[in-house]
Tab-separated table of C-alpha atoms in Angstrom:
chain	number	residue	atom	x	y	z
A	1	MET	CA	-39.137	21.236	-9.302
A	2	LYS	CA	-40.310	18.046	-7.894
A	3	LYS	CA	-37.193	16.270	-8.281
A	4	HIS	CA	-35.205	18.829	-6.315
A	5	SER	CA	-38.069	18.816	-3.761
A	6	ALA	CA	-37.446	14.563	-3.100
A	7	ILE	CA	-33.718	15.034	-3.002
A	8	LEU	CA	-34.285	17.386	0.079
A	9	LEU	CA	-36.163	16.156	1.141
A	10	SER	CA	-34.457	12.812	1.633
A	11	GLY	CA	-31.201	14.480	2.784
A	12	VAL	CA	-33.569	16.671	5.135
A	13	PHE	CA	-34.824	13.017	6.768
A	14	HIS	CA	-31.287	11.237	5.525
A	15	PRO	CA	-31.916	8.060	8.031
A	16	LEU	CA	-28.895	8.783	10.330
A	17	LEU	CA	-30.422	12.488	11.389
A	18	VAL	CA	-33.745	11.226	12.223
A	19	PRO	CA	-32.907	10.022	16.127
A	20	THR	CA	-31.931	13.137	16.369
A	21	TYR	CA	-35.357	14.455	15.821
A	22	LEU	CA	-36.892	11.834	17.481
A	23	PHE	CA	-35.520	12.214	20.711
A	24	THR	CA	-35.569	16.208	20.629
A	25	LEU	CA	-39.088	15.966	20.241
A	26	VAL	CA	-39.818	13.068	23.265
A	27	CYS	CA	-37.797	15.375	25.533
A	28	TYR	CA	-38.719	18.451	24.249
A	29	ALA	CA	-42.163	18.916	22.996
A	30	LEU	CA	-43.204	15.623	25.225
A	31	PRO	CA	-41.757	16.242	28.322
A	32	SER	CA	-43.841	14.459	30.502
A	33	ALA	CA	-43.194	11.295	28.858
A	34	LEU	CA	-40.042	10.923	30.791
A	35	ALA	CA	-39.508	10.897	34.393
A	36	ARG	CA	-35.655	11.268	34.098
A	37	PRO	CA	-33.196	13.312	33.711
A	38	ALA	CA	-34.754	16.633	34.226
A	39	LEU	CA	-35.813	18.918	31.408
A	40	PRO	CA	-32.484	20.964	31.647
A	41	ASP	CA	-30.003	17.936	32.355
A	42	ARG	CA	-31.873	16.711	28.504
A	43	TRP	CA	-28.469	17.896	26.771
A	44	VAL	CA	-26.927	14.469	27.867
A	45	VAL	CA	-29.085	12.517	26.314
A	46	MET	CA	-29.733	14.363	22.818
A	47	ALA	CA	-25.438	14.553	23.282
A	48	VAL	CA	-25.156	10.737	23.298
A	49	VAL	CA	-27.724	10.567	20.422
A	50	ALA	CA	-25.980	13.017	18.194
A	51	VAL	CA	-22.992	11.572	18.648
A	52	PHE	CA	-23.499	7.711	17.858
A	53	THR	CA	-26.103	7.985	15.707
A	54	PHE	CA	-24.768	10.847	13.144
A	55	ALA	CA	-21.619	11.700	13.624
A	56	LEU	CA	-19.587	8.313	14.111
A	57	PRO	CA	-22.009	6.519	11.527
A	58	THR	CA	-21.070	9.720	9.244
A	59	LEU	CA	-17.337	9.496	9.976
A	60	GLY	CA	-17.293	5.750	9.169
A	61	THR	CA	-19.155	6.303	6.134
A	62	PHE	CA	-16.566	8.817	5.491
A	63	ALA	CA	-13.453	6.265	6.449
A	64	LEU	CA	-14.713	3.294	4.247
A	65	TYR	CA	-15.213	6.094	1.095
A	66	ARG	CA	-11.841	6.968	1.614
A	67	ALA	CA	-10.481	3.454	1.704
A	68	GLY	CA	-12.049	2.713	-1.733
A	69	VAL	CA	-14.449	0.277	0.217
A	70	VAL	CA	-17.845	1.743	-0.320
A	71	SER	CA	-17.479	3.835	-4.258
A	72	SER	CA	-19.857	6.355	-3.427
A	73	LEU	CA	-21.941	8.385	0.226
A	74	LEU	CA	-24.462	7.902	-1.557
A	75	LEU	CA	-24.711	4.080	-1.088
A	76	GLN	CA	-27.467	4.475	-3.640
A	77	GLU	CA	-25.982	0.208	-4.366
A	78	ARG	CA	-27.198	-2.415	-2.391
A	79	GLN	CA	-24.044	-4.098	-2.661
A	80	GLN	CA	-22.391	-0.665	-1.082
A	81	ARG	CA	-24.756	-0.545	2.416
A	82	ALA	CA	-23.415	-3.618	3.873
A	83	TRP	CA	-20.258	-2.161	5.683
A	84	PRO	CA	-21.730	1.496	6.651
A	85	LEU	CA	-25.253	-0.343	8.016
A	86	LEU	CA	-22.568	-3.017	10.015
A	87	LEU	CA	-20.997	-0.325	11.384
A	88	ALA	CA	-23.822	2.068	12.495
A	89	THR	CA	-25.253	-1.198	14.263
A	90	VAL	CA	-22.705	-1.041	16.642
A	91	SER	CA	-22.554	3.004	16.768
A	92	PHE	CA	-26.423	2.602	18.196
A	93	GLY	CA	-26.125	-0.321	20.404
A	94	ALA	CA	-23.628	2.050	22.145
A	95	ALA	CA	-26.103	5.112	22.398
A	96	ALA	CA	-28.274	2.341	23.763
A	97	LEU	CA	-25.485	0.947	26.524
A	98	LEU	CA	-25.221	4.305	27.606
A	99	LEU	CA	-28.803	5.571	28.174
A	100	HIS	CA	-29.583	2.013	29.370
A	101	ARG	CA	-28.850	3.690	33.240
A	102	PRO	CA	-31.958	3.459	34.950
A	103	THR	CA	-31.330	5.906	37.929
A	104	VAL	CA	-30.098	8.457	35.353
A	105	PHE	CA	-31.904	8.005	32.260
A	106	ASP	CA	-35.990	7.718	32.178
A	107	PRO	CA	-36.159	3.378	30.572
A	108	LEU	CA	-37.908	4.473	27.516
A	109	LEU	CA	-34.903	6.420	25.986
A	110	ALA	CA	-32.831	3.587	26.243
A	111	GLN	CA	-36.220	1.221	24.615
A	112	MET	CA	-36.181	3.635	21.858
A	113	MET	CA	-32.268	3.136	21.136
A	114	LEU	CA	-32.587	-0.431	21.094
A	115	GLY	CA	-35.462	-0.195	19.402
A	116	MET	CA	-33.573	1.680	16.656
A	117	THR	CA	-30.328	-0.358	16.939
A	118	LEU	CA	-32.897	-3.750	15.928
A	119	ALA	CA	-33.667	-1.121	12.779
A	120	VAL	CA	-30.304	-0.710	11.663
A	121	LEU	CA	-29.258	-4.452	12.679
A	122	LEU	CA	-32.369	-5.563	10.156
A	123	ALA	CA	-31.615	-3.155	7.508
A	124	PHE	CA	-27.985	-4.539	7.702
A	125	VAL	CA	-29.573	-7.815	7.246
A	126	VAL	CA	-31.763	-8.029	4.912
A	127	THR	CA	-28.833	-5.873	2.875
A	128	LEU	CA	-27.473	-8.887	2.768
A	129	ARG	CA	-30.195	-10.276	0.295
A	130	TRP	CA	-32.715	-7.587	-0.648
A	131	LYS	CA	-32.405	-3.510	-0.849
A	132	ILE	CA	-35.057	-2.116	2.032
A	133	SER	CA	-35.452	1.743	2.103
A	134	ALA	CA	-33.489	2.560	5.331
A	135	HIS	CA	-35.645	6.357	4.954
A	136	ALA	CA	-39.168	4.657	5.028
A	137	MET	CA	-38.006	2.186	7.771
A	138	GLY	CA	-36.299	5.158	10.004
A	139	MET	CA	-40.293	7.118	9.111
A	140	GLY	CA	-42.035	3.995	10.337
A	141	GLY	CA	-40.383	3.737	13.777
A	142	ALA	CA	-40.826	7.591	14.630
A	143	LEU	CA	-43.989	7.340	13.478
A	144	GLY	CA	-45.294	4.397	15.500
A	145	LEU	CA	-43.027	5.563	18.525
A	146	LEU	CA	-45.180	9.469	18.324
A	147	SER	CA	-48.302	7.638	17.662
A	148	LEU	CA	-47.944	5.804	20.549
A	149	LEU	CA	-46.126	8.558	23.304
A	150	GLY	CA	-48.745	11.545	21.280
A	151	LEU	CA	-51.964	9.531	22.346
A	152	GLN	CA	-50.735	8.364	25.770
A	153	GLN	CA	-49.891	12.495	26.208
A	154	LEU	CA	-53.260	13.322	24.707
A	155	SER	CA	-52.975	16.708	26.903
A	156	THR	CA	-49.931	17.356	26.759
A	157	PRO	CA	-50.572	20.854	24.290
A	158	GLY	CA	-49.571	19.735	20.535
A	159	ALA	CA	-49.312	15.802	21.252
A	160	ALA	CA	-52.276	15.495	18.441
A	161	PHE	CA	-50.350	18.309	16.091
A	162	LEU	CA	-47.382	15.944	16.571
A	163	ILE	CA	-48.589	12.764	15.379
A	164	GLY	CA	-50.322	14.257	12.619
A	165	MET	CA	-47.248	16.204	11.996
A	166	MET	CA	-45.621	12.948	11.738
A	167	LEU	CA	-47.416	11.137	9.106
A	168	ALA	CA	-47.536	14.162	7.151
A	169	VAL	CA	-43.975	13.567	7.340
A	170	ALA	CA	-43.358	10.040	7.100
A	171	ALA	CA	-45.806	10.815	3.432
A	172	ALA	CA	-43.600	13.072	1.635
A	173	VAL	CA	-40.254	11.478	3.193
A	174	LEU	CA	-41.855	7.806	1.227
A	175	TRP	CA	-42.833	9.824	-1.625
A	176	ALA	CA	-39.377	11.397	-1.845
A	177	ARG	CA	-37.868	8.609	-2.432
A	178	LEU	CA	-40.223	7.097	-4.636
A	179	THR	CA	-39.997	9.880	-7.322
A	180	LEU	CA	-36.512	9.414	-7.016
A	181	ARG	CA	-36.563	5.620	-8.165
A	182	ALA	CA	-34.228	4.942	-4.981
A	183	HIS	CA	-36.726	2.144	-4.380
A	184	THR	CA	-39.156	0.015	-5.175
A	185	LYS	CA	-42.943	0.308	-4.114
A	186	ALA	CA	-42.289	-2.942	-1.931
A	187	GLN	CA	-38.551	-1.889	-0.530
A	188	VAL	CA	-41.061	1.286	0.521
A	189	ALA	CA	-43.986	-0.883	2.467
A	190	ALA	CA	-41.397	-3.048	3.560
A	191	GLY	CA	-39.397	-0.211	5.457
A	192	LEU	CA	-42.343	1.400	6.427
A	193	GLY	CA	-43.700	-2.016	7.886
A	194	ALA	CA	-40.335	-3.311	9.592
A	195	GLY	CA	-40.463	0.194	11.253
A	196	LEU	CA	-43.600	0.315	12.311
A	197	GLY	CA	-43.351	-3.320	13.435
A	198	ILE	CA	-40.454	-3.274	15.786
A	199	VAL	CA	-42.498	-0.291	18.159
A	200	PHE	CA	-45.205	-2.160	18.002
A	201	VAL	CA	-43.334	-5.541	19.120
A	202	LEU	CA	-41.238	-3.327	21.741
A	203	ALA	CA	-44.219	-1.658	23.021
A	204	ALA	CA	-45.435	-4.762	23.387
A	205	TYR	CA	-43.336	-6.873	25.022
A	206	CYS	CA	-40.850	-4.146	27.135
């Protein structure tokens, strides 16, 4: 039962799905955090995020699998992760460029996407030498961002709940990765710290 729960958590909160969840929460659960686009038009943001952070990287990884570049779609071996992470970096970067239109999209959206691109790029660089937890990095970034925005939007109903929920989800995902022995404690801690660090650095300088 424990293992099945860990597998479910790892799948539901796969690093390529986290950006879509995160943008959904910012666009619709914390609507006042964004000046534009207007609420009815935020589906455009969601479409860009879903295509460039989930659909294209997933298709790219599948193409690498079919070509024999990677032997498993689970990418459990460190050596198998480099090319998929590089493809994801390019795709995430393209999304950041598309959202970098201050007259159309709130600058926060491009900053969020830039942070995610930097996180994937960092995961790629680290993976060349060492295995780091992309799940933990995604959770760290999501936790850091929602904490910062939630504290700024405490007057918004449910903001405090979102922070608490994200803490619980992050803890559950980290537990899942350790339970499955997909990563060591050091790899999980490094991923979590990197995700949090990127958010706080961008918040300080952007």
